[in-house]
PDB file of C-alpha atoms in Angstrom:
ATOM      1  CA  UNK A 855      11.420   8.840 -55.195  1.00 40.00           C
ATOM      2  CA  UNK A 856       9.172   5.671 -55.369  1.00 39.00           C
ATOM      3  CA  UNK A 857      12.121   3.406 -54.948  1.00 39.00           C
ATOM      4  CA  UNK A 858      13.601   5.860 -52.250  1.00 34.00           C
ATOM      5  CA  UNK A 859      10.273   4.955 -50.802  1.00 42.00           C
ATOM      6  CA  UNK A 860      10.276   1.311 -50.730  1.00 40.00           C
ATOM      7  CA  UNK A 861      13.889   1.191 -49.754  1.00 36.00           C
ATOM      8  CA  UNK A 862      12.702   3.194 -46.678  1.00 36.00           C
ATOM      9  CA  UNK A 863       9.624   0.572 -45.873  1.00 42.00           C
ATOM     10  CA  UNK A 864      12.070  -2.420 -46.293  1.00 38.00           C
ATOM     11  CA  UNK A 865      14.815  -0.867 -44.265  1.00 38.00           C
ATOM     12  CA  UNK A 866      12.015  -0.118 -41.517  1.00 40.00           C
ATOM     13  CA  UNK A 867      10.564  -3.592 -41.511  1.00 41.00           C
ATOM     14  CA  UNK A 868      14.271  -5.132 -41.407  1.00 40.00           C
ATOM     15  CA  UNK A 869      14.912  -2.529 -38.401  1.00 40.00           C
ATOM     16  CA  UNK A 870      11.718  -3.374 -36.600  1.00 45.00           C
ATOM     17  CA  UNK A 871      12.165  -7.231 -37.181  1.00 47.00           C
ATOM     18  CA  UNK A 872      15.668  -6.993 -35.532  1.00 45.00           C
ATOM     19  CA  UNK A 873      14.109  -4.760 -32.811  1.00 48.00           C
ATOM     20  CA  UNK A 874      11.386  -6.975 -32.309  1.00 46.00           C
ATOM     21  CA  UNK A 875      14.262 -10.193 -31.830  1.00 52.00           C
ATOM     22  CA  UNK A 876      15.897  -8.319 -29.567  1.00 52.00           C
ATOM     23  CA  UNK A 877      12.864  -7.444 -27.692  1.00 49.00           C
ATOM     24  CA  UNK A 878      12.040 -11.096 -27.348  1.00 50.00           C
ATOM     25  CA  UNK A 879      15.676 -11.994 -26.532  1.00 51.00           C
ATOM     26  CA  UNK A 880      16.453  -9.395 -23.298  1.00 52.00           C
ATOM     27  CA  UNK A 881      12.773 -10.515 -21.753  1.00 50.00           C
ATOM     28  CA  UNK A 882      13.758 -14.139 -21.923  1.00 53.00           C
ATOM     29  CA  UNK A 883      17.023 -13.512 -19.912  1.00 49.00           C
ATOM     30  CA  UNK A 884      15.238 -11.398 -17.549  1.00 64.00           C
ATOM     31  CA  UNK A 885      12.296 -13.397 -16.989  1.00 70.00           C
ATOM     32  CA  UNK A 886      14.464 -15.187 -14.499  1.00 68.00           C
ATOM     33  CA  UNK A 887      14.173 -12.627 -11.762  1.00 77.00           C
ATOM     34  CA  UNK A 888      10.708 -13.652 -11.963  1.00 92.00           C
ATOM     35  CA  UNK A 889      10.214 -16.698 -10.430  1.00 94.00           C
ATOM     36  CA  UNK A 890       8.222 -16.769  -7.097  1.00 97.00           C
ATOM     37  CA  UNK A 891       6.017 -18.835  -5.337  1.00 97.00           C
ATOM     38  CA  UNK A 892       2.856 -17.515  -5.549  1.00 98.00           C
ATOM     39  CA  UNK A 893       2.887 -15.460  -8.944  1.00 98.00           C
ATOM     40  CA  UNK A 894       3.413 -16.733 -12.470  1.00 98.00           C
ATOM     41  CA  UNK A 895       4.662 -13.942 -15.157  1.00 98.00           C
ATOM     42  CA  UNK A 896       4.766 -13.849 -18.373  1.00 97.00           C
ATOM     43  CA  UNK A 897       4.767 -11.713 -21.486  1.00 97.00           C
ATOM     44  CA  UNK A 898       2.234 -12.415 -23.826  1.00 98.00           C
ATOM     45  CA  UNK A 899       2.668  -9.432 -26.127  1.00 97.00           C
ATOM     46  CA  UNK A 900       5.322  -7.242 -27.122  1.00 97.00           C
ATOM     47  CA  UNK A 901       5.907  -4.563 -24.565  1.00 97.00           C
ATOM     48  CA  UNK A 902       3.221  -6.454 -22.513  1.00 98.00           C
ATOM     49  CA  UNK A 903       3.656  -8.393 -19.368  1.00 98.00           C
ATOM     50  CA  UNK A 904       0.931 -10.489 -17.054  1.00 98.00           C
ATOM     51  CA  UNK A 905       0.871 -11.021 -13.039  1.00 98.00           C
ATOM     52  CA  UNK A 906      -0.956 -13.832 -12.151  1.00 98.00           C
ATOM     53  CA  UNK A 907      -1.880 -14.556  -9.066  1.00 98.00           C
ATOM     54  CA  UNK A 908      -0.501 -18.200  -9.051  1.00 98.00           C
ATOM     55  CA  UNK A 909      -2.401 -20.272  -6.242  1.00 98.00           C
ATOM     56  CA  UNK A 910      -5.229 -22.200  -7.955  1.00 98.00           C
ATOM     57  CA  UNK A 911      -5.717 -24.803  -4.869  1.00 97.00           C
ATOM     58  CA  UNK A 912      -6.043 -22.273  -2.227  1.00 97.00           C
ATOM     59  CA  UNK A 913      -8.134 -20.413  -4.328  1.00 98.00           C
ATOM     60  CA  UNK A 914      -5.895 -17.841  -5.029  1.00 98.00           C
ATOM     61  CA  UNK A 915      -5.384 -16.796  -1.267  1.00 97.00           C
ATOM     62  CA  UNK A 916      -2.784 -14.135  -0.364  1.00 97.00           C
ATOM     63  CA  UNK A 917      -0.573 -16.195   1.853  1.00 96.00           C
ATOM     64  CA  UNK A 918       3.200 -14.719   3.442  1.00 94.00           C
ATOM     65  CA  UNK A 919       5.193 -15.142  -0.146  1.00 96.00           C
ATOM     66  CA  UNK A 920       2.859 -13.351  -1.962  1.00 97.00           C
ATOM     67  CA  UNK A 921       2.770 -10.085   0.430  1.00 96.00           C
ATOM     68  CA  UNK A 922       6.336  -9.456  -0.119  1.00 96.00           C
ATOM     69  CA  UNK A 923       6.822 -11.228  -3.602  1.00 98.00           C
ATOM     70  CA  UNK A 924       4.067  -8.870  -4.877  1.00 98.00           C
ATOM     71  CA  UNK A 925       6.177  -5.921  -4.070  1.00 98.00           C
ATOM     72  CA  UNK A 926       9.601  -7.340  -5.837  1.00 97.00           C
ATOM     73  CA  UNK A 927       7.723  -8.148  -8.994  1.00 98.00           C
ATOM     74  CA  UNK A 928       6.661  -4.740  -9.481  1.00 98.00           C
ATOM     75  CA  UNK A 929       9.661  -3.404  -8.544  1.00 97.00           C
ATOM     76  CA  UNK A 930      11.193  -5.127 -11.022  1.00 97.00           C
ATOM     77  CA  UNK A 931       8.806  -4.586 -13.418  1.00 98.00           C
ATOM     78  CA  UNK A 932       8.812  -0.771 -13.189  1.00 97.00           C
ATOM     79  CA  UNK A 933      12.740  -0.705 -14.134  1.00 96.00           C
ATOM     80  CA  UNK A 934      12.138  -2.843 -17.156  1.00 96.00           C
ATOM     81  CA  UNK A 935      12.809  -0.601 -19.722  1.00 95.00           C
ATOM     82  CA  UNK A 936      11.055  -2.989 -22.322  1.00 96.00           C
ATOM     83  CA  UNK A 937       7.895  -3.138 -20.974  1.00 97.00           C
ATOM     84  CA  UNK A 938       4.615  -0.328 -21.651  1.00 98.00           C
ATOM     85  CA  UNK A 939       1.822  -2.162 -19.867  1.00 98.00           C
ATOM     86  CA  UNK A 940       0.652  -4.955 -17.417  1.00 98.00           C
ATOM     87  CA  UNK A 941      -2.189  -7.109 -16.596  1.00 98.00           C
ATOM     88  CA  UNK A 942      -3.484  -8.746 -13.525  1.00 98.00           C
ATOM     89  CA  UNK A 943      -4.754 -12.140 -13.504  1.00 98.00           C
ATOM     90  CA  UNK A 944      -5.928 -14.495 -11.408  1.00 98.00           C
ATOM     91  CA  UNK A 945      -5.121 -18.704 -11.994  1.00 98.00           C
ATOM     92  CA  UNK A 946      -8.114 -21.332 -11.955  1.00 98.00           C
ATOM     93  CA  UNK A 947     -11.983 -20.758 -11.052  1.00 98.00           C
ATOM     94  CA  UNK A 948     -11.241 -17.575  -9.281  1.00 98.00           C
ATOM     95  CA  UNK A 949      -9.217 -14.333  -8.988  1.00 98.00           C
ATOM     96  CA  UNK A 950      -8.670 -14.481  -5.634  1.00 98.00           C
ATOM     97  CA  UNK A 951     -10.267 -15.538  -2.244  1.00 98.00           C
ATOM     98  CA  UNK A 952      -8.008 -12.528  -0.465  1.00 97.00           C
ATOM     99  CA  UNK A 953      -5.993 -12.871   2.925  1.00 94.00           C
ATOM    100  CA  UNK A 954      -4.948 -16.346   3.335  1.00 95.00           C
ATOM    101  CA  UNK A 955      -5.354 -16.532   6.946  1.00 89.00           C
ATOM    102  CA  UNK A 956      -4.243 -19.491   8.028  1.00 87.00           C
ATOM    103  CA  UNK A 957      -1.033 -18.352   6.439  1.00 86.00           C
ATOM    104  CA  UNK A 958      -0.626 -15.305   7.398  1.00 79.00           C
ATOM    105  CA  UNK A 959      -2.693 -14.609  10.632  1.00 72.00           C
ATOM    106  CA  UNK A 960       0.520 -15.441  12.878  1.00 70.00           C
ATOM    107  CA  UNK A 961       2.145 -12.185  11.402  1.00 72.00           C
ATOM    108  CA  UNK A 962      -0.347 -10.169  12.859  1.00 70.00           C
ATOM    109  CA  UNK A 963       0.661 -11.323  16.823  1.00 70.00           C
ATOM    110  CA  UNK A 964       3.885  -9.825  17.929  1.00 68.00           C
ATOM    111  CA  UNK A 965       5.761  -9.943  21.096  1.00 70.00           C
ATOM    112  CA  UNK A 966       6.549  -6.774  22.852  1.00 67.00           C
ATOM    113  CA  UNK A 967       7.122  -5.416  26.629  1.00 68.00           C
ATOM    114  CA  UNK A 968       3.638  -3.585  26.630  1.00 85.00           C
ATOM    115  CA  UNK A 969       0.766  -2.340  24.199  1.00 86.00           C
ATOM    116  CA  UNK A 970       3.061   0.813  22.501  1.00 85.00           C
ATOM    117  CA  UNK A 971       5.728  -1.856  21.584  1.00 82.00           C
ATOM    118  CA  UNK A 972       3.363  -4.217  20.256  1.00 83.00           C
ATOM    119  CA  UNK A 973       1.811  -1.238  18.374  1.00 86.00           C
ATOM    120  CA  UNK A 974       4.467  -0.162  16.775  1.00 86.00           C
ATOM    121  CA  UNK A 975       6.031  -3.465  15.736  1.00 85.00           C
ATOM    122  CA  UNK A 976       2.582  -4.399  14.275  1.00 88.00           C
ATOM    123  CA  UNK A 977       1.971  -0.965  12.953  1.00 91.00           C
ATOM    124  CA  UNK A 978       5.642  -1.977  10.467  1.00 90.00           C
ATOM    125  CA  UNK A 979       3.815  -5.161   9.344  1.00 89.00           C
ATOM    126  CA  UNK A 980       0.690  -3.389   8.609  1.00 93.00           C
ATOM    127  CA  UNK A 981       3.030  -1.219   6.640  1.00 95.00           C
ATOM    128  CA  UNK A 982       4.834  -3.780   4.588  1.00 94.00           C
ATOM    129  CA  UNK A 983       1.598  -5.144   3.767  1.00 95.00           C
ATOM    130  CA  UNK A 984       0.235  -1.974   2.443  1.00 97.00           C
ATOM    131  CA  UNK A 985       3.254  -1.579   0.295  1.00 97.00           C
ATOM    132  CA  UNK A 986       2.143  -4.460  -1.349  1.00 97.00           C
ATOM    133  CA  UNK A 987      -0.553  -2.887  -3.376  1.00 98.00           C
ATOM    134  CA  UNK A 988       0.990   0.648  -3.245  1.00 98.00           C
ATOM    135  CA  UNK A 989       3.737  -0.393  -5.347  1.00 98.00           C
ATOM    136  CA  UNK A 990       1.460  -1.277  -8.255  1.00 98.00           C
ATOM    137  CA  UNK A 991       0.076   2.668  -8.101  1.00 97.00           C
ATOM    138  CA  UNK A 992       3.893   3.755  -8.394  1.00 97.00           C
ATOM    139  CA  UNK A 993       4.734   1.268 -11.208  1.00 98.00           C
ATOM    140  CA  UNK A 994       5.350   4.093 -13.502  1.00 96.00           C
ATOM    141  CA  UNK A 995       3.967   1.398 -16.527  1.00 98.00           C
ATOM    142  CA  UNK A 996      -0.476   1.383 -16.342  1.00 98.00           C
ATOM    143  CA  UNK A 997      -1.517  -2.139 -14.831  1.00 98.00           C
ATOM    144  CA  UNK A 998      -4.963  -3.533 -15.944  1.00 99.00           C
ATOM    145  CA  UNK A 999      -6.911  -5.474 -13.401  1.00 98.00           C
ATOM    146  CA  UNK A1000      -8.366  -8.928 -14.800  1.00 98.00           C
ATOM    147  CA  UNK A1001     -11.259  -9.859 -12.617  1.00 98.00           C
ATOM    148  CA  UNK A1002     -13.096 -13.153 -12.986  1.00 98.00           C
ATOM    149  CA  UNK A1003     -15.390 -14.895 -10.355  1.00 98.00           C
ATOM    150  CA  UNK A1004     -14.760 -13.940  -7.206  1.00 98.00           C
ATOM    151  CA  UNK A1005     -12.592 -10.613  -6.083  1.00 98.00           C
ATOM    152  CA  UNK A1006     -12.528 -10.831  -2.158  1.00 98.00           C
ATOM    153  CA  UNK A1007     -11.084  -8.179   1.236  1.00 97.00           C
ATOM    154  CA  UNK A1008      -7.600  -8.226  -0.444  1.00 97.00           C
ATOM    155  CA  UNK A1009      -8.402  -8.576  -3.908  1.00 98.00           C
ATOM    156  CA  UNK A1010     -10.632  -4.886  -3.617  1.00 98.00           C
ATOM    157  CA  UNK A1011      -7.333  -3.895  -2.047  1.00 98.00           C
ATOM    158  CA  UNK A1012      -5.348  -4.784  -5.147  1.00 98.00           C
ATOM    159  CA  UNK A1013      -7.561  -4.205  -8.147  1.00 98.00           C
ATOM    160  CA  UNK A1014      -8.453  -0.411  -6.401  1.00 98.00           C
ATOM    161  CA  UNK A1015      -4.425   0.223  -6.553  1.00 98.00           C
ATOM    162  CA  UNK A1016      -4.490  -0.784 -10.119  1.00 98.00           C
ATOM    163  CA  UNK A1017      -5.120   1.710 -13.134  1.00 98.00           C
ATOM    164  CA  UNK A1018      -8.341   0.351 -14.797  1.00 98.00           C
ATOM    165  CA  UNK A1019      -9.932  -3.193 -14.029  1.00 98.00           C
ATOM    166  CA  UNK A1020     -12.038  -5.494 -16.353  1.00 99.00           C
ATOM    167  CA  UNK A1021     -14.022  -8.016 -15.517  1.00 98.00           C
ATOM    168  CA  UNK A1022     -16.342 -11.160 -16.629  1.00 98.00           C
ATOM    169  CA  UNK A1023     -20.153 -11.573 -16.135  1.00 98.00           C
ATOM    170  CA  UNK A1024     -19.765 -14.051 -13.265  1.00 98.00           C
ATOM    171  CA  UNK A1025     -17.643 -11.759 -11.158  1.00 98.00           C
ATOM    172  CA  UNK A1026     -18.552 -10.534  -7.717  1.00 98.00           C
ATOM    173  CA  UNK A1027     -16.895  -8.347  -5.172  1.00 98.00           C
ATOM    174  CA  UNK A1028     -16.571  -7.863  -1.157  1.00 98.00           C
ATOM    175  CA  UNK A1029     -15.157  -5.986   1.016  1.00 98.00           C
ATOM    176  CA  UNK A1030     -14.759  -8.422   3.635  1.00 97.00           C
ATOM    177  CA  UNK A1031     -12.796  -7.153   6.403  1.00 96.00           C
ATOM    178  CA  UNK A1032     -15.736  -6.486   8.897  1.00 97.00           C
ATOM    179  CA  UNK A1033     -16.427 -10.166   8.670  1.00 96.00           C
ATOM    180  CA  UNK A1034     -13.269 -10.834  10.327  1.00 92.00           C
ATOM    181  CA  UNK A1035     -13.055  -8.130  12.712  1.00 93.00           C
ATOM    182  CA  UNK A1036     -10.745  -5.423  11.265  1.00 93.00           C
ATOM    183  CA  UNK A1037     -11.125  -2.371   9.601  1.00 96.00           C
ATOM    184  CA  UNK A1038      -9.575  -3.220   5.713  1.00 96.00           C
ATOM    185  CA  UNK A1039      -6.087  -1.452   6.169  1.00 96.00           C
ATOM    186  CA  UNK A1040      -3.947  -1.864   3.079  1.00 97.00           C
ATOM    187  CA  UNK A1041      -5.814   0.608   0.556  1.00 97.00           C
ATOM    188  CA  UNK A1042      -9.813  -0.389  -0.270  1.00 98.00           C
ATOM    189  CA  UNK A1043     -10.759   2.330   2.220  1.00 98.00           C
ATOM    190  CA  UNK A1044      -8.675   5.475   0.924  1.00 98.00           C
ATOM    191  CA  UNK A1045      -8.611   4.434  -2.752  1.00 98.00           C
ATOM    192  CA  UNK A1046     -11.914   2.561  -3.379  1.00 98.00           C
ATOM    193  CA  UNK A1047     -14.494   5.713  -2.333  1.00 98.00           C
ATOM    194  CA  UNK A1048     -12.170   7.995  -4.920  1.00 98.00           C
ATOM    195  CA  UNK A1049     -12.392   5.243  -7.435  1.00 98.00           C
ATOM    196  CA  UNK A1050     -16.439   5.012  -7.478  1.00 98.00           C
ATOM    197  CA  UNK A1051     -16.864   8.819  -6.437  1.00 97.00           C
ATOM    198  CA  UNK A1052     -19.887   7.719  -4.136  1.00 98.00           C
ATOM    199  CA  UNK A1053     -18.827   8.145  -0.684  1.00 97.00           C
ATOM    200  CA  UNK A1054     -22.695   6.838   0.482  1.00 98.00           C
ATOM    201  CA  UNK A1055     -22.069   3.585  -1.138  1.00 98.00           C
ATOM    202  CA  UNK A1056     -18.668   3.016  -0.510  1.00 98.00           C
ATOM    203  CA  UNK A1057     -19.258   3.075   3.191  1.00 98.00           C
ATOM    204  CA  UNK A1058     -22.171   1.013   3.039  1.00 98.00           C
ATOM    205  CA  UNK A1059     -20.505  -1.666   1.223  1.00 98.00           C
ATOM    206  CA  UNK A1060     -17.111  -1.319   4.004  1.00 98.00           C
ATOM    207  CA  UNK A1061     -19.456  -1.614   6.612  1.00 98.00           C
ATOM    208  CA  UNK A1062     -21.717  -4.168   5.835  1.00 98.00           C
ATOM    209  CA  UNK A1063     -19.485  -6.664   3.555  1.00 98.00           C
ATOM    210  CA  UNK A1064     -22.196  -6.851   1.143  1.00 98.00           C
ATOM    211  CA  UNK A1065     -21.260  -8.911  -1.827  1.00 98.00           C
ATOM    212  CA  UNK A1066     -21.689  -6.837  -4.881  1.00 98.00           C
ATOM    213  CA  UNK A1067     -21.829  -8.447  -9.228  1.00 98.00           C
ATOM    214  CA  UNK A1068     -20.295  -7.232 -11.718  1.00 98.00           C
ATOM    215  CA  UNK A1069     -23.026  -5.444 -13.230  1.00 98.00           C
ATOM    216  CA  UNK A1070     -23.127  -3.217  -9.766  1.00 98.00           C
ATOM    217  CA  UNK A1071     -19.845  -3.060 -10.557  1.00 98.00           C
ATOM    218  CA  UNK A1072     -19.806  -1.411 -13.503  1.00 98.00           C
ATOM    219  CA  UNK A1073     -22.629   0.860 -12.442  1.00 98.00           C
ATOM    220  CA  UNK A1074     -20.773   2.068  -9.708  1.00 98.00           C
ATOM    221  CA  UNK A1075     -17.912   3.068 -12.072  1.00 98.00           C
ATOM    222  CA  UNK A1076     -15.342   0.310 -10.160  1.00 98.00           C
ATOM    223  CA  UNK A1077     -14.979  -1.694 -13.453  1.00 98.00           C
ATOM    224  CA  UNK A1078     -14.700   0.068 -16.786  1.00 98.00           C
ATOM    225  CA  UNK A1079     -15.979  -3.116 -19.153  1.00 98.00           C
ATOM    226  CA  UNK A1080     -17.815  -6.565 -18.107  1.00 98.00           C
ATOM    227  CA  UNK A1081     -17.138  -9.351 -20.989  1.00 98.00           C
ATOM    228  CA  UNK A1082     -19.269 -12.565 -21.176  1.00 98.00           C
ATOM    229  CA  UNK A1083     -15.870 -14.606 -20.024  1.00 98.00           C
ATOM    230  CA  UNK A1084     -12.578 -14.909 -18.303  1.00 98.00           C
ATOM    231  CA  UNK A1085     -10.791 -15.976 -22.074  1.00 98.00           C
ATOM    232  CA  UNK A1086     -12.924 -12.600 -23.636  1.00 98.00           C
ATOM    233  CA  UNK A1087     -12.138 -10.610 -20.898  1.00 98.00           C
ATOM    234  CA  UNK A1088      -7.975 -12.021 -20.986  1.00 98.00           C
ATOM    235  CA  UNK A1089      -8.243 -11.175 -25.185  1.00 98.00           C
ATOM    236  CA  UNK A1090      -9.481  -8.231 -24.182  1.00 98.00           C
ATOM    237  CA  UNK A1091      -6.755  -6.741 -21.458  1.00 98.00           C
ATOM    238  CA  UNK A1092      -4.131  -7.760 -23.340  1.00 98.00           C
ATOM    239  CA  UNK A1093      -5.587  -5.887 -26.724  1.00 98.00           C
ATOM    240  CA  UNK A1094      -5.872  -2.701 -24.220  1.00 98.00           C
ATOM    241  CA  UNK A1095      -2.770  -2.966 -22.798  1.00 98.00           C
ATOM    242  CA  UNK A1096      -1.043  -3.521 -26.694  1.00 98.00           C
ATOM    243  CA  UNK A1097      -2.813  -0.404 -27.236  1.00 98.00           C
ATOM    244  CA  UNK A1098      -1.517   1.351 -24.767  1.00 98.00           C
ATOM    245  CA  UNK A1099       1.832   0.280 -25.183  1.00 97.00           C
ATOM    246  CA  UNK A1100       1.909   1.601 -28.463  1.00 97.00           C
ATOM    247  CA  UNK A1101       1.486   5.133 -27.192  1.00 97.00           C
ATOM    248  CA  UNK A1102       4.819   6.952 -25.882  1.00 97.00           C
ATOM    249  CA  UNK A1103       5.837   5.489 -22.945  1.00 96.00           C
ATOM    250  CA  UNK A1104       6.790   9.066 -22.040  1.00 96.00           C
ATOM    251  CA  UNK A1105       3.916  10.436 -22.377  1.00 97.00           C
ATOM    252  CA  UNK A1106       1.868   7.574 -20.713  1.00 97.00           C
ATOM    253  CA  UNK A1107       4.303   7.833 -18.058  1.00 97.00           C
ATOM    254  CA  UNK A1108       3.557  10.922 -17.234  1.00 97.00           C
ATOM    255  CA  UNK A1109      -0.140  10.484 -17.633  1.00 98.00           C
ATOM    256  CA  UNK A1110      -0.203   8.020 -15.031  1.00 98.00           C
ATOM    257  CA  UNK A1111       1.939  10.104 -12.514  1.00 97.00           C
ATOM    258  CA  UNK A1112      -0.352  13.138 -13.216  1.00 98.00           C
ATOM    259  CA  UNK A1113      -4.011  11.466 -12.302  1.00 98.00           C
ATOM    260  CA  UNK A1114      -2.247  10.059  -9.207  1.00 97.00           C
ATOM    261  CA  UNK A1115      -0.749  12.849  -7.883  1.00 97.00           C
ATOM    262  CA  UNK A1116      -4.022  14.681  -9.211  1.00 97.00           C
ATOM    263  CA  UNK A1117      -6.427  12.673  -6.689  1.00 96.00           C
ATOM    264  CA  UNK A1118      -4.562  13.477  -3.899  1.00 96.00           C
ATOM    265  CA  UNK A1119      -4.286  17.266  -4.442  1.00 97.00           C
ATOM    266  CA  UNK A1120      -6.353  20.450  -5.419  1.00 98.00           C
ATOM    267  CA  UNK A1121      -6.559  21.307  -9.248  1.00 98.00           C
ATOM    268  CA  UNK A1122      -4.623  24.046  -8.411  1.00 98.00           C
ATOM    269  CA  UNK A1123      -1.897  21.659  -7.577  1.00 98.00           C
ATOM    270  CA  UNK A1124      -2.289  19.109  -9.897  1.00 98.00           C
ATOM    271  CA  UNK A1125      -1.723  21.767 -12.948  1.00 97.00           C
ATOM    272  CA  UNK A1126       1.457  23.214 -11.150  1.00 98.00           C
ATOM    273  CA  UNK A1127       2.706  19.759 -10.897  1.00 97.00           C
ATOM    274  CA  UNK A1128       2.000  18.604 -14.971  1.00 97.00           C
ATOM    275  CA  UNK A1129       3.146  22.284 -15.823  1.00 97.00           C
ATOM    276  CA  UNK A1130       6.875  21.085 -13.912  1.00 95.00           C
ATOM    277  CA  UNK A1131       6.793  17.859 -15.041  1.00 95.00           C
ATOM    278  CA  UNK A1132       6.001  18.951 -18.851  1.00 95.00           C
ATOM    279  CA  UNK A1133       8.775  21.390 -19.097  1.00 95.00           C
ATOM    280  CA  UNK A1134      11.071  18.347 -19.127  1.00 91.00           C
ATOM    281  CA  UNK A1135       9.073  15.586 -21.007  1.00 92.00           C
ATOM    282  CA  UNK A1136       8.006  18.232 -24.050  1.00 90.00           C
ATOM    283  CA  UNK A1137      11.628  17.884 -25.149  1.00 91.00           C
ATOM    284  CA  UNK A1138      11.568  14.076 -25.456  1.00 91.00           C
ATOM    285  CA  UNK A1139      12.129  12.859 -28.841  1.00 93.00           C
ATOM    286  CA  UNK A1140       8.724  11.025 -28.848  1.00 92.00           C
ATOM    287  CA  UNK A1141       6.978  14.271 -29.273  1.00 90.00           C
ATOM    288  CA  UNK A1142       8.572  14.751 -33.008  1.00 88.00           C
ATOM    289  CA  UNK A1143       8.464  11.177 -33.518  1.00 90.00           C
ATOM    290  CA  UNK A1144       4.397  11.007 -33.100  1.00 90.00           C
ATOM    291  CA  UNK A1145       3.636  14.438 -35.079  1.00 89.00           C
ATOM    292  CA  UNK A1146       6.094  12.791 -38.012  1.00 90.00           C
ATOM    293  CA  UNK A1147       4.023   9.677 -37.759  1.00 89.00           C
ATOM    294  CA  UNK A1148       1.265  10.967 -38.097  1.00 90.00           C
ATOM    295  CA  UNK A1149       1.959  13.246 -41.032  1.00 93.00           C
ATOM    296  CA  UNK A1150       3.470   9.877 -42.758  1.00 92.00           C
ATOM    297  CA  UNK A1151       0.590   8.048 -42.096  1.00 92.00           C
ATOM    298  CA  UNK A1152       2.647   5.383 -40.289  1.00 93.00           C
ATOM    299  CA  UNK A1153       2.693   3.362 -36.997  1.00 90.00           C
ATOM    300  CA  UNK A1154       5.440   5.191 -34.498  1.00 92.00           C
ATOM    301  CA  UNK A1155       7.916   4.208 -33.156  1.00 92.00           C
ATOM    302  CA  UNK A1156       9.166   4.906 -29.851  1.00 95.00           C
ATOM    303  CA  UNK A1157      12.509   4.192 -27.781  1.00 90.00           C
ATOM    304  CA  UNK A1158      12.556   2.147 -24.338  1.00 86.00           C
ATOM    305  CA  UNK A1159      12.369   4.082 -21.588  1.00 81.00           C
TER     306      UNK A1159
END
């Protein structure tokens, strides 16, 4: 029995060894279709990959590419099969400075006959740019939100459409828009005031721009963790988002779709909704797999998705 034993624990580190090669191997040849202009993406754990926002000199700044590049990277991402978790970064001495509007500003006038036409051509751009942070809420994998330095207008947009956010001492936050003379229109407003759960505060800080720290931050219940620095904070996303990937992708698949669809509807709803969704993913093979790991006293394992 011993040496049934061992046999088994060398077969499953030869197994997992091979798995772990061919892991590497499939996300090398598709890290092709990630090559953009104003992202950089890269997976720096198994099952793990990172977004980061890839415009140091303009301070990060959220220029045409990046609107519609944003939307094909997590598109992408949410049909890797491979991949359990994702984290959002920022490049250089901040995580971003938001719309880059010298960029992007000449999207926003359109030609039309009269003010309906104009309306509704501008109301489809308003539209594609709201996509671009809406698709991170349906990536069905969780995405961690990175935060160091400044998070500005477009970056409350994004991190708000993530699933949890981190950030360093030295980060600060505003929602800018009112500054500029628009209402913010691609998600801070709907998501942000669920996120914090103070609907006082949130429309204080939307209507006055107020820059708010980190330690506010955390307070208000925006960020879940503040680290002394952007390399503690990095060690420390990707270390949650290893953990998570270790769980069933099934089951934190379906976690994920569950709290969304949960915020949006009545309790009533929202148990209806698991209740459906459950009667299919209880008879996933992941469910046996964890109960026998855990009786084994072993580390699961877990197919793609």
């Amino acid at each position: 029995m011993a040496t049934f034993g061992r046999l088994l624990s060398v077969t499953r580190h030869r197994v997992g060894a091979v798995c772990v090669r061919r892991l590497t191997a499939t996300l090398h040849r598709n890290m092709s279709a990630y090559t953009f202009e104003s992202l950089a993406v890269t997976t720096p754990r198994e099952h793990v990959m990172q977004v980061e926002l890839n415009r140091p000199e303009k301070r990060n700044a959220m220029n045409r590419a990046f609107w519609s590049e944003m939307v094909d990277c997590f598109q992408a991402i949410a049909a890797e099969q491979d991949v359990r978790a994702v984290v959002v970064t920022g490049a250089g001495k901040i995580f971003t400075a938001g719309l880059d509007l010298t960029d992007t500003m000449g999207t926003l006038f359109v030609e039309g006959a009269d003010v309906p036409r104009k309306a509704m051509k501008l109301r489809h751009v308003i539209r594609r740019f709201q996509d671009t942070f809406s698709v991170i809420e349906k990536c069905p994998k969780p995405v961690i939100a990175a935060v160091h330095s400044a998070c500005v207008g477009g970056g409350v947009d994004l991190i708000t459409a993530c699933d949890i956010r981190l950030c360093t001492q030295d980060a600060w936050f505003q929602i800018k828009e009112v500054d500029i003379g628009l209402a913010a229109d691609v998600g801070t407003l709907q998501r942000f005031p669920k996120v914090i759960g103070n609907d006082s505060l949130a429309r204080e800080l939307a209507f006055t721009a107020r820059r708010f720290e980190a330690e506010e931050a955390k307070q208000m219940g925006l960020v879940s963790r503040v680290y002394p620095d952007r390399a503690a904070m990095l060690d420390g996303a990707l270390d949650l988002a290893s953990l998570i990937a270790s769980k069933s992708p099934i089951a934190v698949h379906g976690s994920k779709v569950s709290l969304v669809y949960s915020r949006d509807h009545s309790v009533r709803e929202g148990l209806d909704h698991v209740a459906l969704w459950n009667s299919t993913m209880l008879q996933s093979k992941d469910v046996a797999e964890a109960v026998q790991a855990g009786i084994e006293k072993r580390k699961p394992e877990f197919s793609k998705l």
